[in-house]
Coordinates of N, CA, C and O in Angstrom, one line a residue:
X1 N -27.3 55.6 -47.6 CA -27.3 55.1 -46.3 C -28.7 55.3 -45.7 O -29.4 56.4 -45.8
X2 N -29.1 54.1 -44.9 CA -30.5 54.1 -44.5 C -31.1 55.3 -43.3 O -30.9 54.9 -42.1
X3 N -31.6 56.4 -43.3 CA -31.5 57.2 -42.3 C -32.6 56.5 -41.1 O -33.8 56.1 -41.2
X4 N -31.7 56.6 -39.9 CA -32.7 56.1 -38.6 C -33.3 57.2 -37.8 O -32.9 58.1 -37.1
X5 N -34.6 56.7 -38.1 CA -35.8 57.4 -37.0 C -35.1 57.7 -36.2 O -34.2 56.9 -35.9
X6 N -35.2 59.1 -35.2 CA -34.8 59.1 -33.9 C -35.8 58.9 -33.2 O -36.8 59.3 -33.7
X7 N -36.0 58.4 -31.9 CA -37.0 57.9 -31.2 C -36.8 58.6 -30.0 O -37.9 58.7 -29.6
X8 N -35.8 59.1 -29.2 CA -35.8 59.8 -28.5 C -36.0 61.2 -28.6 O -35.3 61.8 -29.5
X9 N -36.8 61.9 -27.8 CA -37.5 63.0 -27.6 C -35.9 63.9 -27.5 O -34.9 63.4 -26.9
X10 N -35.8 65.2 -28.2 CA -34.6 65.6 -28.6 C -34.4 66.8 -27.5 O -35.1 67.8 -27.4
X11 N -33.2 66.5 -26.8 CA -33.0 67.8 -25.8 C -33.6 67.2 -24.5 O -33.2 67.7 -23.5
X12 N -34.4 66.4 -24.3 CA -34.2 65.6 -23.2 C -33.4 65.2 -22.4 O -32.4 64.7 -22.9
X13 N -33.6 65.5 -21.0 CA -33.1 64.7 -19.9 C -33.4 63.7 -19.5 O -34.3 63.6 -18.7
X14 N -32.9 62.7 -20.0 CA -33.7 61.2 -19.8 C -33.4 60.5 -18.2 O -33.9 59.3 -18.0
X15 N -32.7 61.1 -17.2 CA -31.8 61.3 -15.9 C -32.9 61.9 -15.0 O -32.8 61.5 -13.8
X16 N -33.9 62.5 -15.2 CA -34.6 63.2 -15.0 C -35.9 62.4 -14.1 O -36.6 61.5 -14.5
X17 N -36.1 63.2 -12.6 CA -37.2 62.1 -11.5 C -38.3 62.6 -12.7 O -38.6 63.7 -13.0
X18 N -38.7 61.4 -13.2 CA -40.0 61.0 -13.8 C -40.1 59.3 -13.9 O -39.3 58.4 -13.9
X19 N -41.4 59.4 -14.0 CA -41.9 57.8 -14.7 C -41.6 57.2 -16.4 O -42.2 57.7 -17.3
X20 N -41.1 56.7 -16.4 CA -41.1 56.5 -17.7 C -41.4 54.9 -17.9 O -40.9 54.0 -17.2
X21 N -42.8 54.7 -19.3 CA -42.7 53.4 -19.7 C -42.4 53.0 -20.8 O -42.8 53.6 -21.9
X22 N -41.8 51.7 -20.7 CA -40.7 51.1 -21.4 C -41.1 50.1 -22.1 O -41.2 49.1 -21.4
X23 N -41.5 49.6 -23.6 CA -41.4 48.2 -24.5 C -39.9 48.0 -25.0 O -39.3 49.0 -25.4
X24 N -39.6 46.9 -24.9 CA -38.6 45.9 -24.9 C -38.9 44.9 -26.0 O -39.6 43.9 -25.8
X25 N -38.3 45.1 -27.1 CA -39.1 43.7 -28.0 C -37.8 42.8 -28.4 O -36.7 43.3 -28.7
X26 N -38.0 41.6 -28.4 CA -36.9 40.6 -28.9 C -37.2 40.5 -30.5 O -38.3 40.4 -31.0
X27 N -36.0 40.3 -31.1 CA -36.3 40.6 -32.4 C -36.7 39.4 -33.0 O -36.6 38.3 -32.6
X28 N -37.3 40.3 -34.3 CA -38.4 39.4 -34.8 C -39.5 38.3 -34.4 O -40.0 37.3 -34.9
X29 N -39.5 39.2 -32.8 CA -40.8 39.0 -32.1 C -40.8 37.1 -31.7 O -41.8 36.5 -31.4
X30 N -39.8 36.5 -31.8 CA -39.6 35.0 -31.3 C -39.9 35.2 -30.1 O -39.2 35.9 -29.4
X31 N -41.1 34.2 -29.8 CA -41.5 34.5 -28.4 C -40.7 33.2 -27.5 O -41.0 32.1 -27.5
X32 N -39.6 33.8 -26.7 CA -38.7 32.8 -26.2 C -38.9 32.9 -24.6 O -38.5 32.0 -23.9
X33 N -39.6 34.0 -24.1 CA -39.8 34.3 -22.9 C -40.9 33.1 -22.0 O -40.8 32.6 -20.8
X34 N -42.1 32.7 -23.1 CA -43.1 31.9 -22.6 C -44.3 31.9 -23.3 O -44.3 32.2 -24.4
X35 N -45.3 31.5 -22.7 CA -46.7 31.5 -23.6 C -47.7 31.9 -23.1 O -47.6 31.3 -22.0
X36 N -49.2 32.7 -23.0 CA -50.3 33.1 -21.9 C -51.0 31.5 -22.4 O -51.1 30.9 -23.5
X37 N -51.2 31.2 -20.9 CA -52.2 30.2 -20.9 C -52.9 30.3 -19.8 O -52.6 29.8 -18.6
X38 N -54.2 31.0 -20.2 CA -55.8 30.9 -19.6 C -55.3 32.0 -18.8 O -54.8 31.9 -17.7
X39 N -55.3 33.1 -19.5 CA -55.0 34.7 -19.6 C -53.8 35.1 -18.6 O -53.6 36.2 -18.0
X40 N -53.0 33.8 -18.4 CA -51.3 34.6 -17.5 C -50.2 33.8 -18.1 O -50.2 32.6 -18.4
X41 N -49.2 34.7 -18.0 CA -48.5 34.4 -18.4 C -47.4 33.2 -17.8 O -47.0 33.3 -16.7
X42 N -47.0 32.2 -18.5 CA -46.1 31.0 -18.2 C -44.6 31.1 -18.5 O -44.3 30.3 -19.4
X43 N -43.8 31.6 -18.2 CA -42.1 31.6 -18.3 C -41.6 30.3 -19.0 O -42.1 29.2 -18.9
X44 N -40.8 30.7 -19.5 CA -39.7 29.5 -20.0 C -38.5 29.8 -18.9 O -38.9 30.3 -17.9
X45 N -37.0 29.4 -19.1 CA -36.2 29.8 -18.7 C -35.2 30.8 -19.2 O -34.2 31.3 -18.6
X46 N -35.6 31.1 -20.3 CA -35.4 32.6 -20.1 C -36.3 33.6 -20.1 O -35.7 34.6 -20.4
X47 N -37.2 33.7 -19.9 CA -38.5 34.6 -19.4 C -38.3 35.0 -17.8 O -38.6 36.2 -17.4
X48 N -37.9 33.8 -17.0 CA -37.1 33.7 -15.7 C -36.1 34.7 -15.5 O -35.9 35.3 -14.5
X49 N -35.2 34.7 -16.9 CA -33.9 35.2 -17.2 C -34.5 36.8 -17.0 O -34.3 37.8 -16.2
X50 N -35.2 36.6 -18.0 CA -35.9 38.3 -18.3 C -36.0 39.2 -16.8 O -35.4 40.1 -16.3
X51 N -37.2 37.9 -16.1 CA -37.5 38.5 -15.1 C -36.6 38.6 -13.7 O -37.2 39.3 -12.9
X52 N -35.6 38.1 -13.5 CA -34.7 38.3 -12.7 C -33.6 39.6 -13.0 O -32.8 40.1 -12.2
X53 N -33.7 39.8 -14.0 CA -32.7 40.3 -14.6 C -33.2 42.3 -14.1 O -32.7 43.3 -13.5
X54 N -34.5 42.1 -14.6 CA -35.2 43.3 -14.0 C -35.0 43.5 -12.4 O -34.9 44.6 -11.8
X55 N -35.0 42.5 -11.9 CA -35.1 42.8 -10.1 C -33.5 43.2 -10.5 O -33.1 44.2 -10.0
X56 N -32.8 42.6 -11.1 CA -31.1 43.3 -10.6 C -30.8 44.3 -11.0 O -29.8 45.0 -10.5
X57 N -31.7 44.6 -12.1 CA -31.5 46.3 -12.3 C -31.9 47.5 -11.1 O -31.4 48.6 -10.8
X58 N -32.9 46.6 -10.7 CA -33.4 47.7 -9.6 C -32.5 47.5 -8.5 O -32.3 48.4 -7.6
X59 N -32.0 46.7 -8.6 CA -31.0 46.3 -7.2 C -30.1 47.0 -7.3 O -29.8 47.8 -6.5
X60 N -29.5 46.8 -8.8 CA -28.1 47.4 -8.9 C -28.0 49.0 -9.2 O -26.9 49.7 -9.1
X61 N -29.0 49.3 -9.3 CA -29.5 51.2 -9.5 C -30.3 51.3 -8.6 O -31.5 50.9 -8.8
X62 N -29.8 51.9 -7.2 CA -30.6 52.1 -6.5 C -31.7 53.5 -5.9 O -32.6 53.7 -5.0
X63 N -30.8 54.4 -7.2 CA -32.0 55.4 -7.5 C -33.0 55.2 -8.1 O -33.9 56.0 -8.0
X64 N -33.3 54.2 -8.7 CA -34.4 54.1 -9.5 C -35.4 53.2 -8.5 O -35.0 52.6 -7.5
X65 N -36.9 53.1 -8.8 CA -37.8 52.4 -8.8 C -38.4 51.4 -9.7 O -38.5 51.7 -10.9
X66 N -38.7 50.5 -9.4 CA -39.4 49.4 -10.8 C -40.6 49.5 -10.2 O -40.8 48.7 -9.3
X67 N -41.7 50.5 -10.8 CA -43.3 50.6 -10.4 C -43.8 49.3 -10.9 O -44.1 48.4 -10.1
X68 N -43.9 49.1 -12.0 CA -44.9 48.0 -12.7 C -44.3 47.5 -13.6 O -43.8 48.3 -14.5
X69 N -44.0 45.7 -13.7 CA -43.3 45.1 -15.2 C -44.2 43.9 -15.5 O -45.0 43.5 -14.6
X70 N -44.2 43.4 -16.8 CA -44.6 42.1 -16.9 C -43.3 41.5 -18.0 O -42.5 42.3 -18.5
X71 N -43.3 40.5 -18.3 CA -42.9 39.8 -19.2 C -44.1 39.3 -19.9 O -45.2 38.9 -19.4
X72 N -43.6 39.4 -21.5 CA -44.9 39.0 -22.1 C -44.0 37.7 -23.2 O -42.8 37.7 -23.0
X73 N -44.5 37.0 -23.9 CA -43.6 36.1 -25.1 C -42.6 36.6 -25.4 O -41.5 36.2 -25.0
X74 N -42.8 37.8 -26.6 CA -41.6 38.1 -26.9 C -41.6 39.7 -26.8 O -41.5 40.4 -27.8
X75 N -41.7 40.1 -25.6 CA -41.3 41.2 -25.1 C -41.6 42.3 -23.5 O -42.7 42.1 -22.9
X76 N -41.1 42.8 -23.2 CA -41.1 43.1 -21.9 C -41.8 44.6 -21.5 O -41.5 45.3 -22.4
X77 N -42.5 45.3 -20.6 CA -42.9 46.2 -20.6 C -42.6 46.6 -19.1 O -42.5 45.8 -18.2
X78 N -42.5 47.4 -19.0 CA -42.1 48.4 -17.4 C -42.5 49.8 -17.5 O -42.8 50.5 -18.4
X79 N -42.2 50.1 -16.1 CA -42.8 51.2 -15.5 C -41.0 51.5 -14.4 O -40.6 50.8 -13.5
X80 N -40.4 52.6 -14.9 CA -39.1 52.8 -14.3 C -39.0 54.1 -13.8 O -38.6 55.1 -14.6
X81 N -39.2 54.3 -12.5 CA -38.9 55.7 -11.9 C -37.6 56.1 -11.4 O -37.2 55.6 -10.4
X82 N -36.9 57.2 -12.2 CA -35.6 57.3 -11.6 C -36.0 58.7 -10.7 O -36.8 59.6 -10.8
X83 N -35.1 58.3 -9.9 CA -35.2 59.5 -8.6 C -33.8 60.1 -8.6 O -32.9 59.4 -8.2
X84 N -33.6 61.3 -9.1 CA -32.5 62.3 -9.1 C -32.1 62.8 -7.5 O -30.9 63.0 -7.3
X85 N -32.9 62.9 -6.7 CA -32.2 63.2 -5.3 C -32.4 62.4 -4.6 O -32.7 62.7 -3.5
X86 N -32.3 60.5 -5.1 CA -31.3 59.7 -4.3 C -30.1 60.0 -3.5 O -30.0 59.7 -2.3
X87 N -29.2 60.5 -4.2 CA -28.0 60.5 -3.5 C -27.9 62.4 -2.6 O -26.9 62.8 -2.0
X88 N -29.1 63.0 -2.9 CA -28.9 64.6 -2.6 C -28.5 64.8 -0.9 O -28.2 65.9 -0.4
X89 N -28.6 64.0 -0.3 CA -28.1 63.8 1.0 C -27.4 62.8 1.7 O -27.4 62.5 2.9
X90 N -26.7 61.8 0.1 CA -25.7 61.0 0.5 C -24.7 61.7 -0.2 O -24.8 62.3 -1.3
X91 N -23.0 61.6 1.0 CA -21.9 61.8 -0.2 C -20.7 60.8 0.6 O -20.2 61.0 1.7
X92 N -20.5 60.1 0.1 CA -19.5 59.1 0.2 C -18.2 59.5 0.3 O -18.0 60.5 -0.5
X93 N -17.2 59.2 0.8 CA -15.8 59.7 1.2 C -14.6 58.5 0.8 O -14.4 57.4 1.4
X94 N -13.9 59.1 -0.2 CA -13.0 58.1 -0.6 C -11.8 58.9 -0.5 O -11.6 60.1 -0.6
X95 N -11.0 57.7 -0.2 CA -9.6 58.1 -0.1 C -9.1 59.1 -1.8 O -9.5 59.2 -3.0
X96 N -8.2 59.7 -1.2 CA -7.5 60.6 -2.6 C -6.8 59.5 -3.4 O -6.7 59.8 -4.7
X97 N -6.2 58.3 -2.8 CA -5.7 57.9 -3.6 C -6.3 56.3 -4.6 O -5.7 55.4 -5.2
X98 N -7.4 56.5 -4.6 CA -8.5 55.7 -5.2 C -8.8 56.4 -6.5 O -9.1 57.6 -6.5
X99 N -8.7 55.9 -7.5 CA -8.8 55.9 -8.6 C -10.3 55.3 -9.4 O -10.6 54.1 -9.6
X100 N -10.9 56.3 -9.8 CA -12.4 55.6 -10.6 C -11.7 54.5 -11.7 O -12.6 53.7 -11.8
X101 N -11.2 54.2 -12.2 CA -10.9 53.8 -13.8 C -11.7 54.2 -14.4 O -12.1 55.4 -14.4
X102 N -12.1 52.9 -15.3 CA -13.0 53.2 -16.7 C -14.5 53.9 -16.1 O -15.0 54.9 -16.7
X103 N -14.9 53.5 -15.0 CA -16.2 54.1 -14.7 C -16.0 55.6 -14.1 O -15.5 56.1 -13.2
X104 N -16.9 56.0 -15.4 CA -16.8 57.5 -14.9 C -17.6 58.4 -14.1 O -17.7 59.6 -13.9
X105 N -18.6 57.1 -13.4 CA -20.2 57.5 -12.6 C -19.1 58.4 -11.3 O -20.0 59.0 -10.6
X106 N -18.2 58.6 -10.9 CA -17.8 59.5 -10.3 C -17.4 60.4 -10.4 O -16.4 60.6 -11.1
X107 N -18.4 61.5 -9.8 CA -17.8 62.9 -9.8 C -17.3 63.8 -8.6 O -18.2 64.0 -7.7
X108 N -16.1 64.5 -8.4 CA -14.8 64.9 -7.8 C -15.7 65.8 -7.4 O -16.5 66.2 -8.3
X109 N -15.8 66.4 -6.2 CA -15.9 67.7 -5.4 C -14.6 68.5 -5.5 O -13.7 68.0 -4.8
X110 N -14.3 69.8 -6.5 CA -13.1 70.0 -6.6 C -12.2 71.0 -5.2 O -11.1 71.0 -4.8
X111 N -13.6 71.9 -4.6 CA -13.4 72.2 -3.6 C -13.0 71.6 -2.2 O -13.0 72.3 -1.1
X112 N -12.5 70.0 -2.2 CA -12.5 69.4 -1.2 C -10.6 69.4 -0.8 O -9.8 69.9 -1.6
X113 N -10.4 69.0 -0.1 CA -9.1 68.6 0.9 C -8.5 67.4 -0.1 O -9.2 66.4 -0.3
X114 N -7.1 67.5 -0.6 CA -6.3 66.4 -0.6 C -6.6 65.2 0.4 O -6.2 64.1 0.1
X115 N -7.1 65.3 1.5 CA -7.2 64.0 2.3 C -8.1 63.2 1.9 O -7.9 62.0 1.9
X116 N -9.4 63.8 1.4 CA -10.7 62.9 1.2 C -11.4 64.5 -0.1 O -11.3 65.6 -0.4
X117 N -12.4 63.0 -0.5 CA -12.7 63.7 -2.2 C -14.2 63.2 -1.7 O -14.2 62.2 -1.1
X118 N -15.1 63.7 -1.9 CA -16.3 64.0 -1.6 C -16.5 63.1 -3.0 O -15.8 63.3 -4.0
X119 N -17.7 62.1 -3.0 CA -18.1 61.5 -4.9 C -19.8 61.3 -4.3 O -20.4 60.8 -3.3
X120 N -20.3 62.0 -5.5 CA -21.6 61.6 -6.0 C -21.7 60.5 -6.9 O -20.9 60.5 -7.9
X121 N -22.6 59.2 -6.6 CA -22.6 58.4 -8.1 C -23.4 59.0 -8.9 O -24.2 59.9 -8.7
X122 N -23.0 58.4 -10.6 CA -23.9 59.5 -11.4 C -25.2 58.8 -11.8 O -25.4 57.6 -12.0
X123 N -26.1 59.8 -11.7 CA -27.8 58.9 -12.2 C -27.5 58.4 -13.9 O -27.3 59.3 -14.7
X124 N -27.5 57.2 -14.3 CA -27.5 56.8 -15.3 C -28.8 57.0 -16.2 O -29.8 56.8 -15.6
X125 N -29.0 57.2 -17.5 CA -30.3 58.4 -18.0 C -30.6 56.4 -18.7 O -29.9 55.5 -18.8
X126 N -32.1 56.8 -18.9 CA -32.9 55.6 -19.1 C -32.3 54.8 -20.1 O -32.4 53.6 -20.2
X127 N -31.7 55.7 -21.1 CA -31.5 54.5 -22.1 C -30.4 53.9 -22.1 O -30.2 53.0 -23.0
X128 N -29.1 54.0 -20.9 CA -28.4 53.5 -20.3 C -28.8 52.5 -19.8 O -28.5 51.3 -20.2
X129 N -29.6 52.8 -18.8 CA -30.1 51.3 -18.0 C -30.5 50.3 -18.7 O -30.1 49.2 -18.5
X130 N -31.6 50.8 -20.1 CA -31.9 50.0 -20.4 C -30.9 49.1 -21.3 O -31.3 48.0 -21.6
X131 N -29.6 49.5 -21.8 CA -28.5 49.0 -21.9 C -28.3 48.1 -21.0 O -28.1 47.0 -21.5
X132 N -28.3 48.1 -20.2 CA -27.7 47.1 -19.1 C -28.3 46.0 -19.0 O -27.8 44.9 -19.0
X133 N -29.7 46.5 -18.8 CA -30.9 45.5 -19.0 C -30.8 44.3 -20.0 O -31.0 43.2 -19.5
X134 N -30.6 44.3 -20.7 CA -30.5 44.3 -22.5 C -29.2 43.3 -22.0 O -29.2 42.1 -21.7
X135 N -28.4 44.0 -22.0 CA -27.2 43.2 -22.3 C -27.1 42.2 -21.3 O -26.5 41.2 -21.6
X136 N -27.6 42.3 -20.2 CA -27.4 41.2 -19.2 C -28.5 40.1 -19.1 O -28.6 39.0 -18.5
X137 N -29.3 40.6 -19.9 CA -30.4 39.4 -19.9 C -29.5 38.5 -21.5 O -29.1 37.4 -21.7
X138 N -29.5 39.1 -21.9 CA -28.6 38.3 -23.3 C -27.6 37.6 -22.9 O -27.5 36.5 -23.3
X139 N -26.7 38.1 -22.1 CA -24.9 37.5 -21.5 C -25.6 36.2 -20.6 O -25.0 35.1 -20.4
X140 N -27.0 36.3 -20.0 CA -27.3 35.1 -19.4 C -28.0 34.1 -19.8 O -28.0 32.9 -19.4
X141 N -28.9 34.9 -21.2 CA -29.4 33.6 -21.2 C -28.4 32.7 -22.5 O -28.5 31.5 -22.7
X142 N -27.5 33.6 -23.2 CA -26.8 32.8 -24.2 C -25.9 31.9 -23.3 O -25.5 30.8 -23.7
X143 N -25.7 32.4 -22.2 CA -24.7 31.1 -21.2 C -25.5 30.1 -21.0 O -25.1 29.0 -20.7
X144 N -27.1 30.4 -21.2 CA -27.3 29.0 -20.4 C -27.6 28.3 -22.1 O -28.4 27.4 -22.2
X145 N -27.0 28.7 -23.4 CA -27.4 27.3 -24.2 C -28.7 28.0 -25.0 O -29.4 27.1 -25.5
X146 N -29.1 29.3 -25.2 CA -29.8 29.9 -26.1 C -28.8 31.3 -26.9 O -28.7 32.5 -26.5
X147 N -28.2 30.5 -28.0 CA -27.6 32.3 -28.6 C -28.0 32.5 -29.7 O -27.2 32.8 -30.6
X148 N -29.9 32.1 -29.8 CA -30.4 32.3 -30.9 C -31.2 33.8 -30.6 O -31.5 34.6 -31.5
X149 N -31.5 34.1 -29.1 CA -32.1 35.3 -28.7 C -31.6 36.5 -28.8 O -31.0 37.0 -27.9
X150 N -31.8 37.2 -29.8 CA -31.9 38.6 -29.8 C -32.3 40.2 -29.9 O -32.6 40.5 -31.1
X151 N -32.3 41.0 -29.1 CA -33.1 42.2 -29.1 C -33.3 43.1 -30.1 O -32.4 43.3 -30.9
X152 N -34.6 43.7 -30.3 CA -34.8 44.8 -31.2 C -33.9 45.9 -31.0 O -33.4 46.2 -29.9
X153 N -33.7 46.5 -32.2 CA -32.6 48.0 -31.8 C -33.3 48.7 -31.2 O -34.5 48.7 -31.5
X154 N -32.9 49.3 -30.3 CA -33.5 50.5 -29.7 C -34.9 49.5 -28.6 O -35.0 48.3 -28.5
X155 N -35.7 50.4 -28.0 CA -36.9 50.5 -27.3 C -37.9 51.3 -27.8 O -37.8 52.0 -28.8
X156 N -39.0 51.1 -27.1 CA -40.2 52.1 -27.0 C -40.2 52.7 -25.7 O -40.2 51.9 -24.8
X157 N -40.2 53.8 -25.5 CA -40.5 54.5 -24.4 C -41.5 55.8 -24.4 O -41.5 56.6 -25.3
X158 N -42.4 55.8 -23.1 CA -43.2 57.1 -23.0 C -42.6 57.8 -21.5 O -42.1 57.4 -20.5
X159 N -42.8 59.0 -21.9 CA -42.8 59.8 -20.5 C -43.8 59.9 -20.0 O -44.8 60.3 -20.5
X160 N -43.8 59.5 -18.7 CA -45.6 59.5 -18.0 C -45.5 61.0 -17.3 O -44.8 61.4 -16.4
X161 N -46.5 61.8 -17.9 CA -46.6 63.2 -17.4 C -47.4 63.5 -16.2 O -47.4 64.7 -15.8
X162 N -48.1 62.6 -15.7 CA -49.2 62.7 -14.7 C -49.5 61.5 -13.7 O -48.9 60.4 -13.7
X163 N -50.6 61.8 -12.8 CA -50.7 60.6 -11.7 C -52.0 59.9 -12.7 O -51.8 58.7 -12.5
X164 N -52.8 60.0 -13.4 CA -54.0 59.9 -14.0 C -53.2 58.9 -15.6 O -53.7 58.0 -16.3
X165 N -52.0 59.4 -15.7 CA -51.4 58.4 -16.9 C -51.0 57.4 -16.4 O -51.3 56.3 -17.0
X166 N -50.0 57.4 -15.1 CA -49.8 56.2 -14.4 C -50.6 55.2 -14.2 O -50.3 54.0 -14.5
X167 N -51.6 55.5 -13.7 CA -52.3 55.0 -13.1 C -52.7 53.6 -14.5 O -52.6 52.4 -14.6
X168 N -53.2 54.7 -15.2 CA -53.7 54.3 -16.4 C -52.5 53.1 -17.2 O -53.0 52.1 -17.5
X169 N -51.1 53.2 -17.4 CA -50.5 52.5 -17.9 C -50.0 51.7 -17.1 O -49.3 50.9 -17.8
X170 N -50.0 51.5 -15.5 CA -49.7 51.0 -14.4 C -50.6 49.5 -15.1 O -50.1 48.5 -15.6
X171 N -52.3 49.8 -14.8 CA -53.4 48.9 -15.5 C -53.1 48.4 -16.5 O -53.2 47.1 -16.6
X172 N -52.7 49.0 -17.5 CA -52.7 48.1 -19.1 C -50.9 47.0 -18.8 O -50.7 46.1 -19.7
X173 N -50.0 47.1 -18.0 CA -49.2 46.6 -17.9 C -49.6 45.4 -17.4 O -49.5 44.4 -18.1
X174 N -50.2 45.2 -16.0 CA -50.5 44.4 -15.2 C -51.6 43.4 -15.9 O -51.8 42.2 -15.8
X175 N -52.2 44.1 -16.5 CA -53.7 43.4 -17.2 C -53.5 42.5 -18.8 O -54.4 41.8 -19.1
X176 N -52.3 42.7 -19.6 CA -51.6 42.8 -20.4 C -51.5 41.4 -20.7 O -51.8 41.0 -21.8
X177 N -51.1 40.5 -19.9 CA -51.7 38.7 -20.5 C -52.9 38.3 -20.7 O -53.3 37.4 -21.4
X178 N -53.7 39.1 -19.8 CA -55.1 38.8 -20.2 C -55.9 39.1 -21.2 O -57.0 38.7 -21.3
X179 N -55.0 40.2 -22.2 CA -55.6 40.6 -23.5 C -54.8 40.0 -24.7 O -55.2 40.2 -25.9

């Protein structure tokens, strides 16, 4: 059996307020996103796909930040700050008799009153999101009439340890069709 690289950093909190950046590659590099012409980048419609898909991540996780993204041909790069004390001075109040189901992003205040249950949502850790990411840019663009597109396993990700790396990979994102 073929043994797989681990690529994530081991004992990691990937949940964790830091910056983290992100490559995204569509497999075997088919550039379906678009083409650089006269150093920026041109979308197709699903490059569009790509890039909307990013704003709904941010939308739809609203602990996180999207510092810096581009879409490139055949692959995507970001800049994703999750913020852990988002919710540290929100707590939402649901009835007792509301039920999470399958999602288990709720967690029960056990010390609370039978009348009302205190819920934190849970920070979903990076390689989750980027699950979501992934799958929802795929669920859209194969509806619109492409289900030849598909993702590399896994990602590339770095931990940005400083304001001086940001900064630094902030630049190389944005500047990135022009090379």
């Amino acid at each position: 059996m073929h043994n797989r690289k681990l690529t994530r950093l081991s004992g990691f909190d990937y949940s964790e307020n830091r910056n983290y950046f992100l490559t995204i590659c569509v497999y075997d590099h088919m550039g379906s996103f678009g083409s650089i012409v006269n150093k920026s980048m041109k979308l197709t419609n699903d490059g569009i796909i790509a890039m909307e898909q990013w704003y709904w991540l941010g939308n739809q996780y609203p602990y996180i930040d999207l510092i810096s993204f581009v879409i490139m041909p055949d692959h995507v790069h970001g800049i994703i700050y999750i913020d852990t004390d988002f919710f540290k001075h929100y707590v939402g109040i649901v009835d007792n008799n509301v039920e999470n189901g399958r999602d288990r992003s709720l967690h029960i205040n056990p010390d609370r009153s039978p009348q009302s249950i205190h819920v934190i949502p849970k920070i979903k850790p990076l390689p989750e999101l980027i699950g979501a990411y992934k799958t929802t840019v795929s669920k859209r663009i194969h509806m619109s009439g492409n289900t030849d597109i598909k993702w590399q396993k896994s990602y590339y990700e770095h931990i940005i340890r400083n304001q001086r790396s940001l900064i630094f990979i902030k630049h190389y994102i944005e500047t990135n069709p022009e090379h």
